[in-house]
Structure formats: structure tokens, C-alpha cells
Amino acid sequence: MSETDASPRIGQVVRIVHGREAGQLAIVIRIIDSRFVLLADGEKRRFDSPKRKALRHVDLLPYVSPEVRRSLLEAGRVTNGKLRFAISTYVNHTVKRFEEGR
């Protein structure tokens, strides 16, 4: 991740680029410090056992789930179903934009 990239946001979708889970999508559920975040996807990585990941090992994608963000900021937690829904919403939105040629 270069210094020109924006900082991560709670509820932001990321693509893991290094490690065993490379290529998978996850959501930032907590920012530990300037170098590390906690990630969950609601399926393999549940909210209760998130993955600690270095920011240099993820690509920040241009989508922040408003539902996940609101839930985490208000209640401090989010359901695994909501995490799965947010990732599928991002994937469907990306496919739709790709099919439209944008």
C-alpha cells in the first residue's frame, strides 16, 4: 500500500493480497493502529474471531458498507450475516458496473 492511498475506514471492503487468504474479500471491523486492522467476512472469518492483517497486505477497495459501519459505530458489533450481505452487495455492484462497461 503506498502512502498516497487513503487510510482504512470501519466497514470498508478490502481484498487480501498476501497470505493464505490472498484474493478473498473481507471487511475492516476495527483499526488497531496505523499499520494493522482486524478483518472479518462473516463466513470463514467470523466477527468473533477476526483476522489481524497488516495494511500493506490488503488493497483498500472504494466501497464502505453503510450498514456495517453504522452497526459497528453504534453497537460495537455486527452480525456475520450483515458482513456477508455487504460483501455480496459490493460484488454484485462491481459486476453490474463491469457489465455496463464502466
Short mmCIF file of N, CA and C in Angstrom, two decimals:
data_model
loop_
_atom_site.label_atom_id
_atom_site.label_comp_id
_atom_site.label_asym_id
_atom_site.label_seq_id
_atom_site.Cartn_x
_atom_site.Cartn_y
_atom_site.Cartn_z
N MET A 1 0.85 -1.17 0.00
CA MET A 1 0.00 0.00 0.00
C MET A 1 0.90 1.22 0.00
N SER A 2 0.68 2.14 -0.91
CA SER A 2 1.51 3.33 -0.97
C SER A 2 0.98 4.41 -0.04
N GLU A 3 1.80 5.43 0.19
CA GLU A 3 1.41 6.48 1.11
C GLU A 3 0.29 7.35 0.55
N THR A 4 0.07 7.29 -0.76
CA THR A 4 -0.99 8.11 -1.35
C THR A 4 -2.36 7.49 -1.15
N ASP A 5 -2.40 6.20 -0.78
CA ASP A 5 -3.69 5.55 -0.55
C ASP A 5 -4.35 6.16 0.69
N ALA A 6 -5.66 6.19 0.67
CA ALA A 6 -6.40 6.69 1.83
C ALA A 6 -6.28 5.71 2.98
N SER A 7 -6.54 6.21 4.18
CA SER A 7 -6.50 5.29 5.32
C SER A 7 -7.76 4.44 5.34
N PRO A 8 -7.68 3.30 6.00
CA PRO A 8 -8.84 2.41 6.06
C PRO A 8 -9.95 3.01 6.89
N ARG A 9 -11.17 2.60 6.59
CA ARG A 9 -12.34 3.06 7.33
C ARG A 9 -13.10 1.85 7.84
N ILE A 10 -13.75 2.02 8.98
CA ILE A 10 -14.59 0.96 9.53
C ILE A 10 -15.68 0.65 8.49
N GLY A 11 -15.88 -0.63 8.19
CA GLY A 11 -16.89 -1.04 7.22
C GLY A 11 -16.41 -1.09 5.78
N GLN A 12 -15.13 -0.79 5.54
CA GLN A 12 -14.60 -0.78 4.18
C GLN A 12 -14.27 -2.18 3.71
N VAL A 13 -14.60 -2.46 2.46
CA VAL A 13 -14.28 -3.75 1.86
C VAL A 13 -12.83 -3.71 1.38
N VAL A 14 -12.09 -4.80 1.64
CA VAL A 14 -10.70 -4.91 1.22
C VAL A 14 -10.49 -6.24 0.50
N ARG A 15 -9.48 -6.28 -0.35
CA ARG A 15 -9.05 -7.53 -0.99
C ARG A 15 -7.72 -7.91 -0.35
N ILE A 16 -7.63 -9.11 0.17
CA ILE A 16 -6.40 -9.59 0.78
C ILE A 16 -5.44 -9.97 -0.34
N VAL A 17 -4.20 -9.46 -0.29
CA VAL A 17 -3.26 -9.71 -1.38
C VAL A 17 -2.09 -10.60 -0.99
N HIS A 18 -1.87 -10.83 0.31
CA HIS A 18 -0.78 -11.70 0.76
C HIS A 18 -1.29 -12.68 1.80
N GLY A 19 -0.71 -13.86 1.81
CA GLY A 19 -1.07 -14.85 2.81
C GLY A 19 -1.97 -15.93 2.26
N ARG A 20 -2.40 -16.78 3.15
CA ARG A 20 -3.22 -17.93 2.78
C ARG A 20 -4.56 -17.52 2.18
N GLU A 21 -5.08 -16.38 2.61
CA GLU A 21 -6.40 -15.93 2.15
C GLU A 21 -6.31 -14.94 0.98
N ALA A 22 -5.19 -14.91 0.28
CA ALA A 22 -4.99 -13.97 -0.83
C ALA A 22 -6.11 -14.11 -1.86
N GLY A 23 -6.61 -12.98 -2.32
CA GLY A 23 -7.68 -12.95 -3.32
C GLY A 23 -9.06 -12.87 -2.72
N GLN A 24 -9.19 -13.10 -1.42
CA GLN A 24 -10.51 -13.06 -0.78
C GLN A 24 -10.86 -11.64 -0.35
N LEU A 25 -12.16 -11.41 -0.23
CA LEU A 25 -12.65 -10.12 0.23
C LEU A 25 -13.00 -10.21 1.72
N ALA A 26 -12.82 -9.11 2.41
CA ALA A 26 -13.16 -9.03 3.83
C ALA A 26 -13.53 -7.59 4.13
N ILE A 27 -13.97 -7.34 5.36
CA ILE A 27 -14.40 -6.01 5.77
C ILE A 27 -13.61 -5.59 7.01
N VAL A 28 -13.19 -4.33 7.01
CA VAL A 28 -12.48 -3.78 8.17
C VAL A 28 -13.48 -3.61 9.30
N ILE A 29 -13.26 -4.33 10.40
CA ILE A 29 -14.17 -4.18 11.54
C ILE A 29 -13.54 -3.39 12.68
N ARG A 30 -12.21 -3.24 12.64
CA ARG A 30 -11.55 -2.40 13.63
C ARG A 30 -10.19 -1.98 13.12
N ILE A 31 -9.80 -0.75 13.42
CA ILE A 31 -8.47 -0.26 13.06
C ILE A 31 -7.64 -0.31 14.34
N ILE A 32 -6.59 -1.13 14.33
CA ILE A 32 -5.76 -1.29 15.52
C ILE A 32 -4.82 -0.10 15.68
N ASP A 33 -4.07 0.21 14.63
CA ASP A 33 -3.18 1.37 14.61
C ASP A 33 -2.93 1.74 13.15
N SER A 34 -1.87 2.51 12.91
CA SER A 34 -1.62 2.97 11.53
C SER A 34 -1.14 1.85 10.61
N ARG A 35 -0.83 0.67 11.18
CA ARG A 35 -0.32 -0.42 10.35
C ARG A 35 -1.20 -1.65 10.29
N PHE A 36 -2.09 -1.85 11.27
CA PHE A 36 -2.87 -3.08 11.34
C PHE A 36 -4.37 -2.83 11.47
N VAL A 37 -5.14 -3.77 10.89
CA VAL A 37 -6.60 -3.74 11.01
C VAL A 37 -7.09 -5.15 11.37
N LEU A 38 -8.32 -5.23 11.84
CA LEU A 38 -8.97 -6.52 12.05
C LEU A 38 -9.98 -6.70 10.94
N LEU A 39 -9.97 -7.88 10.32
CA LEU A 39 -10.84 -8.17 9.18
C LEU A 39 -11.76 -9.34 9.50
N ALA A 40 -12.95 -9.30 8.94
CA ALA A 40 -13.89 -10.42 9.04
C ALA A 40 -14.70 -10.46 7.75
N ASP A 41 -15.18 -11.66 7.40
CA ASP A 41 -16.03 -11.79 6.22
C ASP A 41 -17.39 -12.41 6.53
N GLY A 42 -17.59 -12.81 7.78
CA GLY A 42 -18.88 -13.37 8.18
C GLY A 42 -19.03 -14.84 7.85
N GLU A 43 -18.04 -15.41 7.16
CA GLU A 43 -18.13 -16.82 6.78
C GLU A 43 -16.96 -17.59 7.38
N LYS A 44 -15.80 -17.54 6.72
CA LYS A 44 -14.63 -18.22 7.27
C LYS A 44 -14.05 -17.44 8.45
N ARG A 45 -14.04 -16.14 8.35
CA ARG A 45 -13.58 -15.28 9.42
C ARG A 45 -14.79 -14.58 10.01
N ARG A 46 -15.28 -15.11 11.13
CA ARG A 46 -16.47 -14.57 11.78
C ARG A 46 -16.11 -13.32 12.57
N PHE A 47 -17.14 -12.56 12.96
CA PHE A 47 -16.92 -11.34 13.73
C PHE A 47 -16.20 -11.64 15.05
N ASP A 48 -16.53 -12.76 15.68
CA ASP A 48 -15.95 -13.09 16.98
C ASP A 48 -14.49 -13.56 16.91
N SER A 49 -14.01 -13.90 15.72
CA SER A 49 -12.60 -14.30 15.57
C SER A 49 -12.01 -13.66 14.31
N PRO A 50 -11.85 -12.34 14.33
CA PRO A 50 -11.34 -11.63 13.15
C PRO A 50 -9.87 -11.91 12.89
N LYS A 51 -9.42 -11.59 11.69
CA LYS A 51 -8.03 -11.77 11.28
C LYS A 51 -7.30 -10.44 11.42
N ARG A 52 -6.18 -10.45 12.14
CA ARG A 52 -5.33 -9.26 12.23
C ARG A 52 -4.46 -9.25 10.99
N LYS A 53 -4.49 -8.14 10.26
CA LYS A 53 -3.77 -8.09 8.98
C LYS A 53 -3.06 -6.75 8.85
N ALA A 54 -1.85 -6.78 8.32
CA ALA A 54 -1.10 -5.56 8.04
C ALA A 54 -1.74 -4.85 6.85
N LEU A 55 -1.80 -3.54 6.91
CA LEU A 55 -2.40 -2.78 5.81
C LEU A 55 -1.65 -2.97 4.49
N ARG A 56 -0.36 -3.23 4.57
CA ARG A 56 0.40 -3.42 3.33
C ARG A 56 0.05 -4.74 2.65
N HIS A 57 -0.71 -5.59 3.32
CA HIS A 57 -1.12 -6.88 2.75
C HIS A 57 -2.55 -6.88 2.24
N VAL A 58 -3.17 -5.71 2.18
CA VAL A 58 -4.54 -5.62 1.67
C VAL A 58 -4.65 -4.45 0.69
N ASP A 59 -5.59 -4.58 -0.25
CA ASP A 59 -5.97 -3.47 -1.13
C ASP A 59 -7.26 -2.90 -0.60
N LEU A 60 -7.27 -1.61 -0.31
CA LEU A 60 -8.50 -0.95 0.13
C LEU A 60 -9.36 -0.70 -1.10
N LEU A 61 -10.56 -1.22 -1.09
CA LEU A 61 -11.46 -1.05 -2.22
C LEU A 61 -12.36 0.16 -1.97
N PRO A 62 -12.87 0.76 -3.03
CA PRO A 62 -13.62 2.01 -2.88
C PRO A 62 -15.07 1.83 -2.45
N TYR A 63 -15.32 0.98 -1.47
CA TYR A 63 -16.68 0.76 -1.00
C TYR A 63 -16.69 0.60 0.52
N VAL A 64 -17.49 1.40 1.18
CA VAL A 64 -17.70 1.28 2.62
C VAL A 64 -19.17 0.94 2.82
N SER A 65 -19.43 -0.17 3.49
CA SER A 65 -20.81 -0.59 3.73
C SER A 65 -21.43 0.29 4.81
N PRO A 66 -22.47 1.06 4.46
CA PRO A 66 -23.09 1.93 5.46
C PRO A 66 -23.74 1.15 6.60
N GLU A 67 -24.31 -0.03 6.29
CA GLU A 67 -24.96 -0.83 7.33
C GLU A 67 -23.95 -1.36 8.34
N VAL A 68 -22.84 -1.90 7.85
CA VAL A 68 -21.81 -2.44 8.73
C VAL A 68 -21.19 -1.31 9.54
N ARG A 69 -20.87 -0.21 8.89
CA ARG A 69 -20.25 0.94 9.57
C ARG A 69 -21.15 1.44 10.70
N ARG A 70 -22.42 1.64 10.39
CA ARG A 70 -23.37 2.15 11.39
C ARG A 70 -23.48 1.19 12.57
N SER A 71 -23.60 -0.09 12.28
CA SER A 71 -23.74 -1.10 13.33
C SER A 71 -22.51 -1.13 14.23
N LEU A 72 -21.31 -1.09 13.64
CA LEU A 72 -20.08 -1.13 14.43
C LEU A 72 -19.90 0.13 15.27
N LEU A 73 -20.23 1.28 14.71
CA LEU A 73 -20.05 2.53 15.44
C LEU A 73 -21.10 2.70 16.54
N GLU A 74 -22.32 2.23 16.32
CA GLU A 74 -23.38 2.39 17.31
C GLU A 74 -23.37 1.30 18.37
N ALA A 75 -23.26 0.04 17.95
CA ALA A 75 -23.37 -1.07 18.89
C ALA A 75 -22.03 -1.73 19.23
N GLY A 76 -21.01 -1.45 18.43
CA GLY A 76 -19.71 -2.07 18.68
C GLY A 76 -19.58 -3.47 18.13
N ARG A 77 -20.62 -3.96 17.47
CA ARG A 77 -20.56 -5.28 16.86
C ARG A 77 -21.45 -5.32 15.63
N VAL A 78 -21.34 -6.40 14.87
CA VAL A 78 -22.13 -6.56 13.65
C VAL A 78 -22.39 -8.06 13.48
N THR A 79 -23.50 -8.40 12.86
CA THR A 79 -23.80 -9.81 12.64
C THR A 79 -22.98 -10.33 11.46
N ASN A 80 -22.72 -11.63 11.49
CA ASN A 80 -21.99 -12.25 10.39
C ASN A 80 -22.80 -12.19 9.10
N GLY A 81 -24.11 -12.27 9.22
CA GLY A 81 -24.97 -12.16 8.05
C GLY A 81 -24.86 -10.79 7.39
N LYS A 82 -24.73 -9.76 8.20
CA LYS A 82 -24.58 -8.41 7.66
C LYS A 82 -23.25 -8.26 6.94
N LEU A 83 -22.20 -8.91 7.45
CA LEU A 83 -20.90 -8.88 6.78
C LEU A 83 -20.97 -9.58 5.43
N ARG A 84 -21.60 -10.76 5.42
CA ARG A 84 -21.76 -11.50 4.15
C ARG A 84 -22.57 -10.70 3.14
N PHE A 85 -23.65 -10.06 3.62
CA PHE A 85 -24.51 -9.26 2.75
C PHE A 85 -23.73 -8.08 2.16
N ALA A 86 -22.90 -7.43 2.96
CA ALA A 86 -22.13 -6.28 2.49
C ALA A 86 -21.14 -6.69 1.41
N ILE A 87 -20.49 -7.84 1.59
CA ILE A 87 -19.54 -8.31 0.58
C ILE A 87 -20.27 -8.68 -0.70
N SER A 88 -21.41 -9.36 -0.59
CA SER A 88 -22.15 -9.73 -1.80
C SER A 88 -22.70 -8.49 -2.50
N THR A 89 -23.08 -7.47 -1.75
CA THR A 89 -23.55 -6.22 -2.35
C THR A 89 -22.43 -5.58 -3.15
N TYR A 90 -21.23 -5.55 -2.59
CA TYR A 90 -20.08 -4.99 -3.31
C TYR A 90 -19.79 -5.78 -4.58
N VAL A 91 -19.79 -7.11 -4.48
CA VAL A 91 -19.50 -7.95 -5.65
C VAL A 91 -20.56 -7.73 -6.74
N ASN A 92 -21.83 -7.72 -6.35
CA ASN A 92 -22.91 -7.50 -7.33
C ASN A 92 -22.81 -6.12 -7.97
N HIS A 93 -22.48 -5.11 -7.20
CA HIS A 93 -22.33 -3.75 -7.72
C HIS A 93 -21.17 -3.69 -8.72
N THR A 94 -20.05 -4.35 -8.39
CA THR A 94 -18.89 -4.36 -9.26
C THR A 94 -19.20 -5.08 -10.57
N VAL A 95 -19.89 -6.22 -10.49
CA VAL A 95 -20.25 -6.97 -11.70
C VAL A 95 -21.18 -6.13 -12.57
N LYS A 96 -22.14 -5.47 -11.96
CA LYS A 96 -23.07 -4.64 -12.72
C LYS A 96 -22.33 -3.51 -13.44
N ARG A 97 -21.39 -2.85 -12.74
CA ARG A 97 -20.61 -1.77 -13.37
C ARG A 97 -19.75 -2.33 -14.50
N PHE A 98 -19.18 -3.52 -14.32
CA PHE A 98 -18.35 -4.14 -15.34
C PHE A 98 -19.20 -4.44 -16.58
N GLU A 99 -20.39 -4.99 -16.38
CA GLU A 99 -21.27 -5.32 -17.50
C GLU A 99 -21.74 -4.07 -18.24
N GLU A 100 -21.86 -2.95 -17.53
CA GLU A 100 -22.26 -1.71 -18.17
C GLU A 100 -21.10 -1.04 -18.87
N GLY A 101 -19.89 -1.57 -18.67
CA GLY A 101 -18.71 -1.04 -19.37
C GLY A 101 -18.07 0.15 -18.68
N ARG A 102 -18.31 0.33 -17.39
CA ARG A 102 -17.68 1.46 -16.69
C ARG A 102 -16.38 1.06 -16.08
#
